[in-house]
Structure formats: C-alpha cells, structure tokens
Amino acid sequence: SLLGPCSVTVRRDIVLGPDKLQRMDLYLPSDPNRAAVVVIHGGAWHSGDKRRMAPACYILASHGYVAASVNYRLAPANHWPVQLRDCQLAVKWLRAHAASLGINSARIGALGSSAGGHLAAMMALADGPLAAGCKVKCASDWYGPANLVRAAQTGPPSVVRLLVDFIGCRYSDCPDKYREASPVYQVTPNDPPIHICHGAKDTTVSADQSKELAAACHNKGVTHRLI
C-alpha cells in the first residue's frame, strides 16, 4: 500500500475568501512531520474541483504531511492571475495556523496536475509582486503547461481559445501577460527545487512543455528532476 501508518482527519470547505470557490479541504495526519503541501486540481483553468485530488492528499497525509487541497476561481469568468492568487491564499492560511497544525511555516510546498501543475510551478518560480510573499519551498508539477507563449502561437484553435479565456486577451494583444503566466519565463537562479512529471504520449499537454521547463531550470542552475 502507498498509505503509511498515520490516520488522516479531513476538514472540508475551509473559507479562504468571499467567493464560493475560495475554499480548501485540509487533510491532517495524526503526527505531522512539520511540513505542508498545497495541492491544486487541473481542468484547463476552466473546471475541476479540490476533491479530485483527494487520493494524492490522503497519501501525503498518511506520510505525515498536512495536505491542503484548494479550489480557485475559474475561467472564463476570472482571468490570470486570479487563479494563482487563490492558491496563494492557502499558503497564507497555513502560515497563520502553523502553530495549531504543528507545521513549520517555512516548509510549505505545492503540487498540482495539468493546470494545477502550472499553478504549482508558478507558486515556486514567480518572484516580486506576482509571488505576493507566498513563494513555496518546492513544487511538484504534473504535466502542467509551461510555455503559454508557444502554446498560443503554435497550438490548435481549441488551445488558443482556452488560453484567451484564461489570460483574458489574445496573445497578439497582450504578449507580456502570456510571458508572465509562463513558468519557463519565471525561472531564476534562486528558485527552489522543482519536480516535473509528464507522460511522453500526452496528447492534451505536450511533453515538450515539461522538457522546456526542465531545460530552463538547467540553464539557470535550479535543482530539478524531470520524469
């Protein structure tokens, strides 16, 4: 079994903000190991729910990690960087409640799949105002889009439409926003470790996106592992 010896308690729908989607499920181990992970669902930034990530959260919690599975406001009603900001609310909440949860507020990571992988990577790589003081200590990016500029320029019409809904404008009208939302353009030498996992035969998000992110990390000297 992937599950460890710890029992897991789940607290659902913790309020992070006024919108009904600004909610979080907390998976609490019986014996925390002093670290927490923000877990982010996929769905092309347009759909999905925090409970989709329950299996990963149970595994993390069973090994002693506090797992915080977050919902975030969705496109097309909400545009970048709202989704990142909502995930960062979970970091702020975990830090505010670190003592009662038995975690070290400096040991918070992020994990996500697909669009959630993109957001997890951004939580580790974004700097300055975009980081909002919520940069995590490490990230695990499961098959997330990494270069939205390239996807907007070379992707099929269906992908271009998703990106327009997510960013809020066409690439030709706001190239800077596409660069800002692309993990490959956010990598700097001081970034924390990042784990990147991608299926070689993925037909939704090309594995080339993750290979490009790994190359950017290599070029900047950032600790990383691509699987």
C-alpha atoms as one frame of an Amber mdcrd trajectory, in Angstrom:
protein
   0.000   0.000   0.000   1.077   3.579  -0.653  -0.526   4.616   2.603   1.644
   4.898   5.680   0.746   4.208   9.302  -0.827   7.568  10.114  -4.571   8.071
  10.382  -5.997  11.045   8.437  -8.605  13.600   9.512 -10.291  15.721   6.832
 -11.669  19.230   7.390 -13.700  20.298   4.381 -14.583  23.658   2.849 -12.392
  25.942   4.946 -13.142  29.507   3.876 -10.228  31.355   2.257 -12.153  34.256
   0.718 -15.632  35.613  -0.069 -16.155  33.737  -3.349 -17.762  30.296  -3.065
 -14.773  28.774  -4.888 -12.225  30.183  -2.451 -12.377  27.079  -0.307  -9.923
  24.452   0.893 -10.037  20.874   2.185  -7.432  20.071   4.822  -6.043  16.553
   5.252  -4.437  16.248   8.671  -2.126  13.426   9.743  -2.181  12.187  13.320
   1.520  13.003  13.628   2.543  15.934  11.391   6.132  15.935  10.159   6.329
  19.743  10.272   5.685  20.296   6.545   2.614  21.091   4.413   1.696  20.824
   0.731  -0.800  22.942  -1.198  -2.480  20.583  -3.691  -4.037  22.064  -6.858
  -6.505  20.393  -9.223  -6.440  20.544 -13.009  -9.158  21.254 -15.543  -7.658
  23.717 -18.056  -8.251  26.529 -15.517 -11.923  26.239 -16.538 -13.241  23.342
 -14.445 -12.374  20.813 -11.756 -12.701  20.569  -8.003 -10.434  20.153  -4.978
 -11.879  16.727  -4.168 -10.394  15.408  -7.417  -7.026  15.480  -5.647  -8.205
  13.508  -2.608  -6.128  10.375  -3.407  -2.898  12.404  -3.513  -3.886  14.246
  -0.338  -4.576  11.021   1.567  -1.193   9.645   0.524   0.600  12.826   1.589
  -1.226  12.973   4.929  -0.653   9.300   5.620   3.073  10.039   5.445   2.850
  12.944   7.850   2.331  15.936   5.548  -0.519  18.376   6.071  -2.216  18.472
   2.648  -4.336  21.476   1.664  -6.420  20.866  -1.462  -7.651  24.176  -2.871
 -10.343  25.389  -5.203  -9.764  28.558  -7.190 -11.889  30.872  -9.279 -12.238
  29.597 -12.819 -12.011  30.978 -16.337 -13.615  32.461 -18.382 -15.330  34.481
 -15.655 -11.951  35.040 -13.961  -8.625  35.776 -15.622  -4.971  35.350 -14.731
  -3.546  35.855 -12.110  -6.724  35.319 -10.041  -6.149  31.555 -10.016  -2.631
  31.962  -8.627  -3.824  34.450  -6.027  -6.437  31.977  -4.757  -3.809  29.243
  -4.370  -1.607  31.700  -2.513  -4.463  32.251  -0.041  -3.900  28.668   1.085
  -0.238  29.445   1.845  -1.272  32.475   3.876  -3.849  30.411   5.796  -1.346
  27.634   6.524   1.189  30.148   7.806  -1.408  31.825  10.000  -2.379  28.462
  11.527   1.065  26.842  11.531   1.333  26.593  15.312  -2.008  24.842  15.766
  -1.308  22.496  12.833   2.169  21.591  14.060   3.903  22.689  10.869   6.862
  24.903  10.131   5.538  27.926   8.218   8.750  27.953   6.169   8.217  24.367
   4.968   5.274  24.650   2.588   5.370  23.157  -0.897   2.950  22.890  -3.810
   1.775  20.034  -6.012  -0.639  20.073  -8.929  -1.771  18.286 -12.077  -2.242
  19.811 -15.546  -3.491  23.378 -14.983  -2.833  22.720 -11.307   0.722  21.725
 -12.200   1.130  25.044 -13.963  -0.084  26.877 -10.848   2.128  24.798  -8.543
   5.151  25.646 -10.688   4.237  29.328 -10.629   3.986  29.241  -6.824   7.628
  28.131  -6.731   9.012  30.198  -9.600   7.188  33.539  -9.539   9.020  36.444
  -7.925   8.275  40.033  -6.962   4.662  41.230  -6.751   3.450  38.118  -8.577
   4.748  35.957  -5.732   2.735  38.007  -3.220   5.087  36.900  -0.449   3.786
  33.333  -0.834   6.622  31.588  -2.668   6.772  27.924  -1.685   9.911  25.937
  -0.814   9.466  23.327  -3.558   6.955  22.234  -6.182   5.833  19.091  -7.978
   4.420  19.867 -11.432   2.482  17.008 -13.002   2.144  17.589 -16.771   1.406
  21.297 -16.474   1.638  23.809 -19.345   4.936  25.667 -19.032   5.197  27.964
 -22.075   1.895  29.673 -22.793   3.540  31.883 -25.397   4.458  28.896 -27.540
   1.085  27.240 -26.940  -0.713  30.400 -28.076   1.441  30.694 -31.186   1.527
  27.071 -32.311  -1.358  25.311 -30.554  -4.616  24.227 -32.200  -7.608  26.621
 -32.148  -9.115  24.825 -29.143  -5.989  25.507 -27.058  -5.812  29.115 -28.229
  -9.434  29.629 -27.097  -8.690  28.150 -23.667  -5.724  30.461 -23.265  -7.702
  33.532 -24.318 -10.357  32.650 -21.742  -7.684  32.120 -19.087  -5.456  35.133
 -19.769  -8.305  37.422 -20.810  -6.877  38.526 -24.162  -5.251  37.214 -27.318
  -1.502  36.794 -27.376  -1.152  39.443 -30.074  -2.885  41.956 -27.789  -1.059
  41.181 -24.522   2.159  39.179 -25.048   3.539  40.326 -21.690   0.685  38.634
 -19.826   1.382  35.327 -21.585   5.054  35.578 -20.643   4.151  36.453 -17.047
   1.901  33.375 -16.823   4.536  31.016 -18.299   6.734  29.133 -15.808   9.621
  28.906 -18.309   9.943  32.690 -18.257   9.872  32.882 -14.454  12.877  30.665
 -13.696  15.715  32.434 -11.846  18.872  31.038 -10.193  17.483  31.428  -6.668
  14.344  29.356  -7.253  13.568  26.316  -5.070  13.693  22.694  -6.281  11.038
  21.595  -8.744   9.917  18.078  -9.685   8.394  17.729 -13.169   6.455  14.644
 -14.267   4.930  14.166 -17.723   3.602  11.335 -19.879   5.601  11.015 -23.083
   2.426  10.257 -25.055   0.298  13.027 -23.526  -1.984  14.391 -26.278  -3.510
  17.175 -24.177  -0.380  18.945 -22.932   2.705  18.086 -24.962   5.608  16.630
 -23.003   7.734  19.212 -24.807   6.286  21.783 -22.396   7.813  19.991 -19.408
  11.065  19.360 -21.267  11.301  23.090 -21.937  10.734  23.872 -18.256  13.425
  21.379 -17.265  15.807  22.998 -19.749  15.081  26.439 -18.299  15.817  25.117
 -14.806  19.042  23.523 -16.038  20.161  26.744 -17.704  19.571  28.734 -14.504
  21.097  26.158 -12.175  17.806  25.349 -10.428  17.606  21.927  -8.774  15.053
  19.887 -10.698  14.109  16.407 -11.802  12.167  15.560 -14.960  10.414  12.205
 -15.148
